[in-house]
mmCIF file with all atom_site columns, C-alpha atoms in Angstrom:
data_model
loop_
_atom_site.group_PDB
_atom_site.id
_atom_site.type_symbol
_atom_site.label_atom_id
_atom_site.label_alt_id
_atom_site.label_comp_id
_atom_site.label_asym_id
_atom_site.label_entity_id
_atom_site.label_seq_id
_atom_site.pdbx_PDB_ins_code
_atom_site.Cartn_x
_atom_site.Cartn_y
_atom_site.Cartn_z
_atom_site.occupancy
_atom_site.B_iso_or_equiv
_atom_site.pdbx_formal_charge
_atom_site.auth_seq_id
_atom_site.auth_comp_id
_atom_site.auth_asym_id
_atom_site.auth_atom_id
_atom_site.pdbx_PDB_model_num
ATOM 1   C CA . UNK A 1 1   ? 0.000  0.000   0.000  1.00 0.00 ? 1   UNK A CA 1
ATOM 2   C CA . UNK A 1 2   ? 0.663  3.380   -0.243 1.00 0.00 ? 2   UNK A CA 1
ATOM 3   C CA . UNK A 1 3   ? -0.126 6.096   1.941  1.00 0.00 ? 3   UNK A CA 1
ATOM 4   C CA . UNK A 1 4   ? 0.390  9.581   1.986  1.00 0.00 ? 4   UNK A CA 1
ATOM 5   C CA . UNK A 1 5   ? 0.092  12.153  5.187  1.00 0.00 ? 5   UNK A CA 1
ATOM 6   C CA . UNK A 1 6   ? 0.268  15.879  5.922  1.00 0.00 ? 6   UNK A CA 1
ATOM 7   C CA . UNK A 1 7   ? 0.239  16.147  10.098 1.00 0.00 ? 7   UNK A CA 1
ATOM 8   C CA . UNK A 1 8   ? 0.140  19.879  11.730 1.00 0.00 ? 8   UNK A CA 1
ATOM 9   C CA . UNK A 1 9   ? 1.475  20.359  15.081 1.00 0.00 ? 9   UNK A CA 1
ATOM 10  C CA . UNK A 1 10  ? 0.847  23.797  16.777 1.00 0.00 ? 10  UNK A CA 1
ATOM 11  C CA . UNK A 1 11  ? 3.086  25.082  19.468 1.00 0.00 ? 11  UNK A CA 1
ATOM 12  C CA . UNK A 1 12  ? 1.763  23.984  23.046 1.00 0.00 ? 12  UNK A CA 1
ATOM 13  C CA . UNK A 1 13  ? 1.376  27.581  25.552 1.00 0.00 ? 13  UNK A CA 1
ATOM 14  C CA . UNK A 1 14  ? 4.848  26.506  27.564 1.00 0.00 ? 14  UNK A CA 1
ATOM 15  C CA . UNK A 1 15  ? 6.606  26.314  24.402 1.00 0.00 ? 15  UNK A CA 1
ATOM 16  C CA . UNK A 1 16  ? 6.168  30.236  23.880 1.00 0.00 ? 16  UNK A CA 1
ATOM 17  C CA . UNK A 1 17  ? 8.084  30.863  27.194 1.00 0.00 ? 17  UNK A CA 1
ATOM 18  C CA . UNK A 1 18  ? 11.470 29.789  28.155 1.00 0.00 ? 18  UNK A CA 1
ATOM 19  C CA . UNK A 1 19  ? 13.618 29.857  31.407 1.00 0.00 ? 19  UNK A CA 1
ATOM 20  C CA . UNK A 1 20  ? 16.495 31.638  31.116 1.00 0.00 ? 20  UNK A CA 1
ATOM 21  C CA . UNK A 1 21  ? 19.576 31.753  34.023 1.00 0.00 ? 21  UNK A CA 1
ATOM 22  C CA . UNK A 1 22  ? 21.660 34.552  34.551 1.00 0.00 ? 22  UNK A CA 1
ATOM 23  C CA . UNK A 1 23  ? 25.688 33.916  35.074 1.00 0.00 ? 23  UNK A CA 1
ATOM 24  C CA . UNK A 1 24  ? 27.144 31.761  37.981 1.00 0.00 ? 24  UNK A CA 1
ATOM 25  C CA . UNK A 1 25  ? 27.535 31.685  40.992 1.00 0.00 ? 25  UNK A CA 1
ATOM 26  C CA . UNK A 1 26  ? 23.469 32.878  41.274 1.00 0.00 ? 26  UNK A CA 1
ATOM 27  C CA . UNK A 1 27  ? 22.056 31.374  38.231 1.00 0.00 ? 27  UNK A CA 1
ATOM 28  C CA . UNK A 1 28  ? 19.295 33.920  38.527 1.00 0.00 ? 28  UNK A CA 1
ATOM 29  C CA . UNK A 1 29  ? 16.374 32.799  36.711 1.00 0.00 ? 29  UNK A CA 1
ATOM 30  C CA . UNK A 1 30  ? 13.921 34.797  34.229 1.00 0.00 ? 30  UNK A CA 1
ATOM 31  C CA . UNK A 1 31  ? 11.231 34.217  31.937 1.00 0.00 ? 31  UNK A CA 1
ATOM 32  C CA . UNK A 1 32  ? 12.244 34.720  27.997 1.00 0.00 ? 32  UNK A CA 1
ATOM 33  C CA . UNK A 1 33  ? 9.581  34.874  25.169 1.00 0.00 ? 33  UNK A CA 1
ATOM 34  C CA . UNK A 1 34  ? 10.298 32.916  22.292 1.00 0.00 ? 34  UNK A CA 1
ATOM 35  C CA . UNK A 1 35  ? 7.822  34.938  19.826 1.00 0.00 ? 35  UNK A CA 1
ATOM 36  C CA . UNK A 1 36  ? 5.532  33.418  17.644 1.00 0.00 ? 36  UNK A CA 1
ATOM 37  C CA . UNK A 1 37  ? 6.108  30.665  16.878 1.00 0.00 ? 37  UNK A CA 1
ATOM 38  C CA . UNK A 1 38  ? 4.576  29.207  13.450 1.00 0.00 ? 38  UNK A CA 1
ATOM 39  C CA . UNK A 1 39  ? 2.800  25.833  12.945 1.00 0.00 ? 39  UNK A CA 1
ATOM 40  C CA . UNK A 1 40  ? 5.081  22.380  12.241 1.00 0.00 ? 40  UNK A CA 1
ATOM 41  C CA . UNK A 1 41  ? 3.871  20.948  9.298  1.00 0.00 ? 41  UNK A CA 1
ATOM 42  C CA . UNK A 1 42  ? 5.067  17.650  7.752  1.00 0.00 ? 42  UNK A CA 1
ATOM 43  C CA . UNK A 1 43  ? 4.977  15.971  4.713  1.00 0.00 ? 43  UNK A CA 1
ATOM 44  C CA . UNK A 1 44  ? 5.333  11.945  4.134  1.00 0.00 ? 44  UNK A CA 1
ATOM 45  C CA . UNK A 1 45  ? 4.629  9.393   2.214  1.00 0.00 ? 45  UNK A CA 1
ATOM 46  C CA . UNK A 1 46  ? 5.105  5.481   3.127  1.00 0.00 ? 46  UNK A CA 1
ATOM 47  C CA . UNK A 1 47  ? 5.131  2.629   0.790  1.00 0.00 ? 47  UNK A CA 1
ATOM 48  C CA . UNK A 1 48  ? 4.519  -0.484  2.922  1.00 0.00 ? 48  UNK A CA 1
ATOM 49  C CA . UNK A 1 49  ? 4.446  -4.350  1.474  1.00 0.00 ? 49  UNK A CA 1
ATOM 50  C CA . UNK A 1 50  ? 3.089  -7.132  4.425  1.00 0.00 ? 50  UNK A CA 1
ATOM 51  C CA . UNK A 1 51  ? 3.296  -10.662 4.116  1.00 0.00 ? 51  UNK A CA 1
ATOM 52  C CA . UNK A 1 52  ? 1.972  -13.827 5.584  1.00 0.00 ? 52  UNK A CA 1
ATOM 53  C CA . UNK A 1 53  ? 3.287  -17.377 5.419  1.00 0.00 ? 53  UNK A CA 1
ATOM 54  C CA . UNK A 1 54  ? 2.331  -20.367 7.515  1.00 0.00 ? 54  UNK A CA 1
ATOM 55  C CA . UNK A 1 55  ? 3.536  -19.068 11.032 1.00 0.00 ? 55  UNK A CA 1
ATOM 56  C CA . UNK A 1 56  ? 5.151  -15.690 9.879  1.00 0.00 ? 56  UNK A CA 1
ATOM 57  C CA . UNK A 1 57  ? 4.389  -12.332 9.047  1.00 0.00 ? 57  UNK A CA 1
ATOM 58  C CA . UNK A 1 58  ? 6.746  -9.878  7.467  1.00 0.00 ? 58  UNK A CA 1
ATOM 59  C CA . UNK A 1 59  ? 6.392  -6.152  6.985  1.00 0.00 ? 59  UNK A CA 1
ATOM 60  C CA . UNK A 1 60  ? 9.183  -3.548  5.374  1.00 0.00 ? 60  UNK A CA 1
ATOM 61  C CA . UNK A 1 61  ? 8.100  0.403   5.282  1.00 0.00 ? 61  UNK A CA 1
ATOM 62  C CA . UNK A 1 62  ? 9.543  2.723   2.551  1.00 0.00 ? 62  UNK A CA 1
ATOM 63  C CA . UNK A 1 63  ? 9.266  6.476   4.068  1.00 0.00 ? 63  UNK A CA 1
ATOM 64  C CA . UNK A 1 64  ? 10.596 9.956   3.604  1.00 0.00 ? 64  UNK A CA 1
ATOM 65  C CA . UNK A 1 65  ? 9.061  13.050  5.038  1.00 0.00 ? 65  UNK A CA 1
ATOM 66  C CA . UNK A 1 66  ? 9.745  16.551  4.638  1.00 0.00 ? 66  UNK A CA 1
ATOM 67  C CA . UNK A 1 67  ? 8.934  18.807  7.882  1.00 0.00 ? 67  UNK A CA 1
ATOM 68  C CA . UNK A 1 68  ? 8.981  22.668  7.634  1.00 0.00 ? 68  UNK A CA 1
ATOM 69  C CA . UNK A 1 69  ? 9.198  25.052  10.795 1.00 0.00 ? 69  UNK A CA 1
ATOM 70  C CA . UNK A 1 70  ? 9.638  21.911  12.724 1.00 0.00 ? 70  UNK A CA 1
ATOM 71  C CA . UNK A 1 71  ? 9.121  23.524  16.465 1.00 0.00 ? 71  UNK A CA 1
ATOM 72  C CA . UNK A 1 72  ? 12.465 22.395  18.514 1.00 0.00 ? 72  UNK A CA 1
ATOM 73  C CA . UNK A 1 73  ? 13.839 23.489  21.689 1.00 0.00 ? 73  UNK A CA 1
ATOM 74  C CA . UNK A 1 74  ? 16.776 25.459  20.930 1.00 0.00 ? 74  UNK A CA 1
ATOM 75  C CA . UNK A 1 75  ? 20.219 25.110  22.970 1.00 0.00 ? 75  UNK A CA 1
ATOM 76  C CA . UNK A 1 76  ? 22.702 27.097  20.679 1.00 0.00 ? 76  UNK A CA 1
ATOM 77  C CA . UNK A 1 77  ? 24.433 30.494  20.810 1.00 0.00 ? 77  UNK A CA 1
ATOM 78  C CA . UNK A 1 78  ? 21.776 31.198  18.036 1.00 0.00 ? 78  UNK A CA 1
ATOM 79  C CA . UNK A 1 79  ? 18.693 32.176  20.055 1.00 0.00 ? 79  UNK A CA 1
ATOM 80  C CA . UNK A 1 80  ? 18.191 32.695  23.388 1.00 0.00 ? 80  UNK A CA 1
ATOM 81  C CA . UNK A 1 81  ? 18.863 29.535  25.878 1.00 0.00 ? 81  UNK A CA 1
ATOM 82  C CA . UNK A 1 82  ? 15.842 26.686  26.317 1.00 0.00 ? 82  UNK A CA 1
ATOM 83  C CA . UNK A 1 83  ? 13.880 29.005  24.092 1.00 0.00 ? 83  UNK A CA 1
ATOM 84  C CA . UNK A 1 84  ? 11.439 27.400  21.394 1.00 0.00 ? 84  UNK A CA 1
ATOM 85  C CA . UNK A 1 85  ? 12.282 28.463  17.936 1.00 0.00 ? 85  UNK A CA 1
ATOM 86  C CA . UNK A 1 86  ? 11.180 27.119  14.316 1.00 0.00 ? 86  UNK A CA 1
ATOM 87  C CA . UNK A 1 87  ? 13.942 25.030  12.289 1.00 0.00 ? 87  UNK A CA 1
ATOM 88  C CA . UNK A 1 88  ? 14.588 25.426  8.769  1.00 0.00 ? 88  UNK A CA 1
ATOM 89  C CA . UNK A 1 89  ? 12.472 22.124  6.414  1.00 0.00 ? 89  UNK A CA 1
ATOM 90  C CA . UNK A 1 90  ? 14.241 18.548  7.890  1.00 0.00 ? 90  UNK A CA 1
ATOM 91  C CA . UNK A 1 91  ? 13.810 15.810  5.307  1.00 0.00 ? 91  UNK A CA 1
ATOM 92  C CA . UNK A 1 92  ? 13.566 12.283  6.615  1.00 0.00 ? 92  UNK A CA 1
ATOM 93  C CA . UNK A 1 93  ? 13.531 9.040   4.786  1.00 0.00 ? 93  UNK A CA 1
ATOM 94  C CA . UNK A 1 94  ? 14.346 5.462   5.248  1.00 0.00 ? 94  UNK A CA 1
ATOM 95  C CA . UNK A 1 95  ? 13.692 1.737   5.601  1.00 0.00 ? 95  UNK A CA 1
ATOM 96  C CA . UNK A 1 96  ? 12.285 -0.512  8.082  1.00 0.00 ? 96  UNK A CA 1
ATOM 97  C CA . UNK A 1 97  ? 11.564 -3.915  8.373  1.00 0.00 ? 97  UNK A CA 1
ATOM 98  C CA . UNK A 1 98  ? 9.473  -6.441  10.760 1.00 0.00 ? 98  UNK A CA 1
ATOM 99  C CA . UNK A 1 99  ? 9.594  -10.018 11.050 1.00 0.00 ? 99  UNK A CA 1
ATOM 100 C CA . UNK A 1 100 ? 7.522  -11.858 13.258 1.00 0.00 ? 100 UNK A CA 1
ATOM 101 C CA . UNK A 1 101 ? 7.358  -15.656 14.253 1.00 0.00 ? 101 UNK A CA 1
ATOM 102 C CA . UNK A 1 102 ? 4.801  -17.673 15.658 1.00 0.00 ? 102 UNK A CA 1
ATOM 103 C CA . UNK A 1 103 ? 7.860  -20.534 17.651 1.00 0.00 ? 103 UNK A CA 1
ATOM 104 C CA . UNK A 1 104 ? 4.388  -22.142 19.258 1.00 0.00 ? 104 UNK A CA 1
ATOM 105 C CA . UNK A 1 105 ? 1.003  -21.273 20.801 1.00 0.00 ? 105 UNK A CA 1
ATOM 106 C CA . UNK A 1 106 ? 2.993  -19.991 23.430 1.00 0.00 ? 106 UNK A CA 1
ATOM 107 C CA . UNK A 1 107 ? 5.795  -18.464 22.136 1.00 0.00 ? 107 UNK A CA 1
ATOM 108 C CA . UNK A 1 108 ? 6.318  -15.351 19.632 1.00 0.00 ? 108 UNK A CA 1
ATOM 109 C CA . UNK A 1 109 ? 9.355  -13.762 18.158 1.00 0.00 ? 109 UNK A CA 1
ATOM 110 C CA . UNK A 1 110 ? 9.786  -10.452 16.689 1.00 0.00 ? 110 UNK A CA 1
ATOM 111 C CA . UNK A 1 111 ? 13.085 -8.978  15.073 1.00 0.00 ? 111 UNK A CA 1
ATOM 112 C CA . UNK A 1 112 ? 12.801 -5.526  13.420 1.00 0.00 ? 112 UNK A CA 1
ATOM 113 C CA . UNK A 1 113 ? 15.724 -2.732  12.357 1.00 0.00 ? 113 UNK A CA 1
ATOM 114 C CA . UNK A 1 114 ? 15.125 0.684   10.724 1.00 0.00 ? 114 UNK A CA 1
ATOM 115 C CA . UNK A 1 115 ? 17.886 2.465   8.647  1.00 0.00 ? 115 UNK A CA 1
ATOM 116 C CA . UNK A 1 116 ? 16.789 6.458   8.454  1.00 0.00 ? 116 UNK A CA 1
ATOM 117 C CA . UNK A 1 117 ? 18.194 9.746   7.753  1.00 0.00 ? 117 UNK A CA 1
ATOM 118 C CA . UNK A 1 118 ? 17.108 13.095  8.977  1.00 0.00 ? 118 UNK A CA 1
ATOM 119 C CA . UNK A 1 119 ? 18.863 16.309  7.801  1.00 0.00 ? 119 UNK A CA 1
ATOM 120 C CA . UNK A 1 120 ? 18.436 19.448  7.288  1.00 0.00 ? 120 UNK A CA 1
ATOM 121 C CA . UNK A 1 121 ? 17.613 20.444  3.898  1.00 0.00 ? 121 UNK A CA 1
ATOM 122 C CA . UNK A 1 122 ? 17.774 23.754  3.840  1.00 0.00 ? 122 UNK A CA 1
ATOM 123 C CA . UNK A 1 123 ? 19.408 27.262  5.441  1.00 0.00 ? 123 UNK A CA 1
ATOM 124 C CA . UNK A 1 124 ? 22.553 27.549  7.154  1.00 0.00 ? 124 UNK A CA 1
ATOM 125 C CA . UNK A 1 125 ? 22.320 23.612  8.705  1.00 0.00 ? 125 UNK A CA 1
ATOM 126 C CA . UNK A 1 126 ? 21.665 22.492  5.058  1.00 0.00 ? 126 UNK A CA 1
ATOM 127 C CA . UNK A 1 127 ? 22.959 19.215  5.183  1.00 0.00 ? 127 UNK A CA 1
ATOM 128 C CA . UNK A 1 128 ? 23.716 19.028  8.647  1.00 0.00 ? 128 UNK A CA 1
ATOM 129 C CA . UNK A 1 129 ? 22.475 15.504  10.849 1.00 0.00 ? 129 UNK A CA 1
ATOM 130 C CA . UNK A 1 130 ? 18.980 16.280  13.013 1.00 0.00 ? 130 UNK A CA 1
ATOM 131 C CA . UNK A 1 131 ? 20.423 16.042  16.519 1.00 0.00 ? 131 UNK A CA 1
ATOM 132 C CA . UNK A 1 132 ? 18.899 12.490  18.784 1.00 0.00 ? 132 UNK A CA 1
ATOM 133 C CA . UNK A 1 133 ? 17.569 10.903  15.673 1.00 0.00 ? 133 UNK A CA 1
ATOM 134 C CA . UNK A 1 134 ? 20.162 7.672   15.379 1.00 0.00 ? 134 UNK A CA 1
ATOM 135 C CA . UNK A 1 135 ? 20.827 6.053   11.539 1.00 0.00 ? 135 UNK A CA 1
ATOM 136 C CA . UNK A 1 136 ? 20.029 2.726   12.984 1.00 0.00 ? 136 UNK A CA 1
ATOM 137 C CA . UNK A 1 137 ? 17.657 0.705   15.026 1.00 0.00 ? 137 UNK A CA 1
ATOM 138 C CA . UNK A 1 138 ? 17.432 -2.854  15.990 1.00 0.00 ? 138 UNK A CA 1
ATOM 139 C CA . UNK A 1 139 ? 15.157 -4.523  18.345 1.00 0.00 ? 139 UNK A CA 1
ATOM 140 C CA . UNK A 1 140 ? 14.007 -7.896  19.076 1.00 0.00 ? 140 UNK A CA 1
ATOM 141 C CA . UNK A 1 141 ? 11.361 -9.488  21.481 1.00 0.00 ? 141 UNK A CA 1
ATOM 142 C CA . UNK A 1 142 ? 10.303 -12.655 22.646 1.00 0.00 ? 142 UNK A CA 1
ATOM 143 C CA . UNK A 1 143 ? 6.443  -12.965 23.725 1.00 0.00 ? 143 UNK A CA 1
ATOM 144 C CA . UNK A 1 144 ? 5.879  -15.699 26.014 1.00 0.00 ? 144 UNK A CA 1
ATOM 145 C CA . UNK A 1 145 ? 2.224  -16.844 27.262 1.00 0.00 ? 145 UNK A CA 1
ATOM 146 C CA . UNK A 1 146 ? 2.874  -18.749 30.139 1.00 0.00 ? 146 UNK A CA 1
ATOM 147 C CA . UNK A 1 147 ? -0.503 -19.425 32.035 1.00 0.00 ? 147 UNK A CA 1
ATOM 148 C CA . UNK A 1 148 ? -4.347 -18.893 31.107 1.00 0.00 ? 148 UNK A CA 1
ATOM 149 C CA . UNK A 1 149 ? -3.368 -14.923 31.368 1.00 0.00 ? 149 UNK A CA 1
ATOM 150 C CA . UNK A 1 150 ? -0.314 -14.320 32.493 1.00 0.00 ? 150 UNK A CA 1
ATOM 151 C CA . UNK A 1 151 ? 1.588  -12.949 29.736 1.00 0.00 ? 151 UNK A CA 1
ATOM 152 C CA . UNK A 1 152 ? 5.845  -11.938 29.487 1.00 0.00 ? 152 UNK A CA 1
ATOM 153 C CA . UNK A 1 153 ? 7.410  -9.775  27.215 1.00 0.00 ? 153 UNK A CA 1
ATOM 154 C CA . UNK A 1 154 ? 11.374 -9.426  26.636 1.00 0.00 ? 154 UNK A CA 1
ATOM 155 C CA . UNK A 1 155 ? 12.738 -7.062  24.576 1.00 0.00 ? 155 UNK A CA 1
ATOM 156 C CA . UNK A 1 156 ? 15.989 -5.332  23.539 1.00 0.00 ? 156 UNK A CA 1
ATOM 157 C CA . UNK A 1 157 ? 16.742 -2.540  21.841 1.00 0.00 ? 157 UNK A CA 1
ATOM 158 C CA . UNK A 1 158 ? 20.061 -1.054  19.884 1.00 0.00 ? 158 UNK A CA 1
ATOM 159 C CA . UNK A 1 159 ? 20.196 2.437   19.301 1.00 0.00 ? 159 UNK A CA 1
ATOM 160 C CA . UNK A 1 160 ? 23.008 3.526   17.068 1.00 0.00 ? 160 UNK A CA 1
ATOM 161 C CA . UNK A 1 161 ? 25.760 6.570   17.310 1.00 0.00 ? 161 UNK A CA 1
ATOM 162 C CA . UNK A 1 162 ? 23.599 10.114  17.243 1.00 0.00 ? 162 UNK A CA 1
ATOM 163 C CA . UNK A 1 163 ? 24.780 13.413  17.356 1.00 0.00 ? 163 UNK A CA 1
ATOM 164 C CA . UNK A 1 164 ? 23.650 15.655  20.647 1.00 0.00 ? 164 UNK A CA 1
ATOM 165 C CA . UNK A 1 165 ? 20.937 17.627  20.851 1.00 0.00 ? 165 UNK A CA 1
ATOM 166 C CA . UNK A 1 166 ? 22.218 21.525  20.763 1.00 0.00 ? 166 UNK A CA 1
ATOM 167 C CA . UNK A 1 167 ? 25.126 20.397  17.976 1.00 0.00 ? 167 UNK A CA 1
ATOM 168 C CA . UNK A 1 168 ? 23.051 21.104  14.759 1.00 0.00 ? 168 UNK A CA 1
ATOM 169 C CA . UNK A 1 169 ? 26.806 22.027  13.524 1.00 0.00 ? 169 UNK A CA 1
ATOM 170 C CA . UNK A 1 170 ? 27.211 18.238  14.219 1.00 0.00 ? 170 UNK A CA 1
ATOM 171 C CA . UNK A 1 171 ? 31.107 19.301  15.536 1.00 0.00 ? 171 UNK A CA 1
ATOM 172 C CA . UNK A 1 172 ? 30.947 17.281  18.519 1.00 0.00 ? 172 UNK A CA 1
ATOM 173 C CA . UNK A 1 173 ? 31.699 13.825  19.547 1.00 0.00 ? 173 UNK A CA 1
ATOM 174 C CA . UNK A 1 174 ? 28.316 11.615  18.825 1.00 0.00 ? 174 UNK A CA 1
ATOM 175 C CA . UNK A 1 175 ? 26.276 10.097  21.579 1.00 0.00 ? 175 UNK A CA 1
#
């Protein structure tokens, strides 16, 4: 299937405020205004194929977005400390894939990655990496039904290398 989407997301009343902290050794704290702020709006489209076999089912997701005045909290030199601001368009886009196994009646297996990208795509980050958004993902996760309903769940998860939030220069060391 294919699906397209187009998702708003209007700044909440706390993002138009910020705390601000004056020098050591008193820290004194102060309200800052972040100004208007204008509405996130996104742009994706996801091509998704599922499959079923005799005790399997398999899903892989085609996406890519493109996000203008995404609303971020702002940590750089650029704007005023912890103050909301709007970021110039982010595109994302990747791959991700599902796999999930029926072992027996009582026991189910899942194994699922996602390779994405999210970067800036315009204005003086063009280019640059979006900061806590990792280029890889695996996770796995056994389901176990061990009584009439009494139900376990184990799960890992790998998050790969990311760069920090506040380094949209993407100079520093990654997470």
């Amino acid at each position: 299937s294919v699906n397209f989407s187009r998702a708003y997301r209007f700044a909440n009343t706390d993002e138009f405020w910020a705390n601000a902290y004056g020098p050591a050794p008193n820290y004194t704290q102060s309200r800052v205004f972040s100004g208007i702020l204008r509405p996130q709006r996104s742009d994706g489209a996801d091509f998704v194929i599922e499959g079923r076999g005799n005790r399997l089912k398999i899903s892989t997701t085609l996406f890519a977005s493109r996000t203008t005045d995404e609303i971020r909290y702002c940590v750089s030199a650029s704007c005023a400390f912890g103050s909301n601001v709007n970021f110039d368009n982010i595109d994302r886009y990747g791959i991700s894939g599902r796999v999930w196994a029926d072992i027996s009646p009582e026991v189910k297996v899942m194994i699922g990655g996602t390779l994405q990208s999210a970067r800036f795509s315009g204005g003086e980050l063009k280019g640059k990496r979006v900061a806590l958004t990792p280029t890889g993902l695996l996770n796995g996760s056994v389901d176990w039904l061990f009584g009439p309903e009494t139900r376990a769940t184990f799960g890992v998860r790998y998050v790969s290398r990311q760069v920090y939030e506040g380094d949209e220069t993407n100079s520093l060391s990654r997470i």
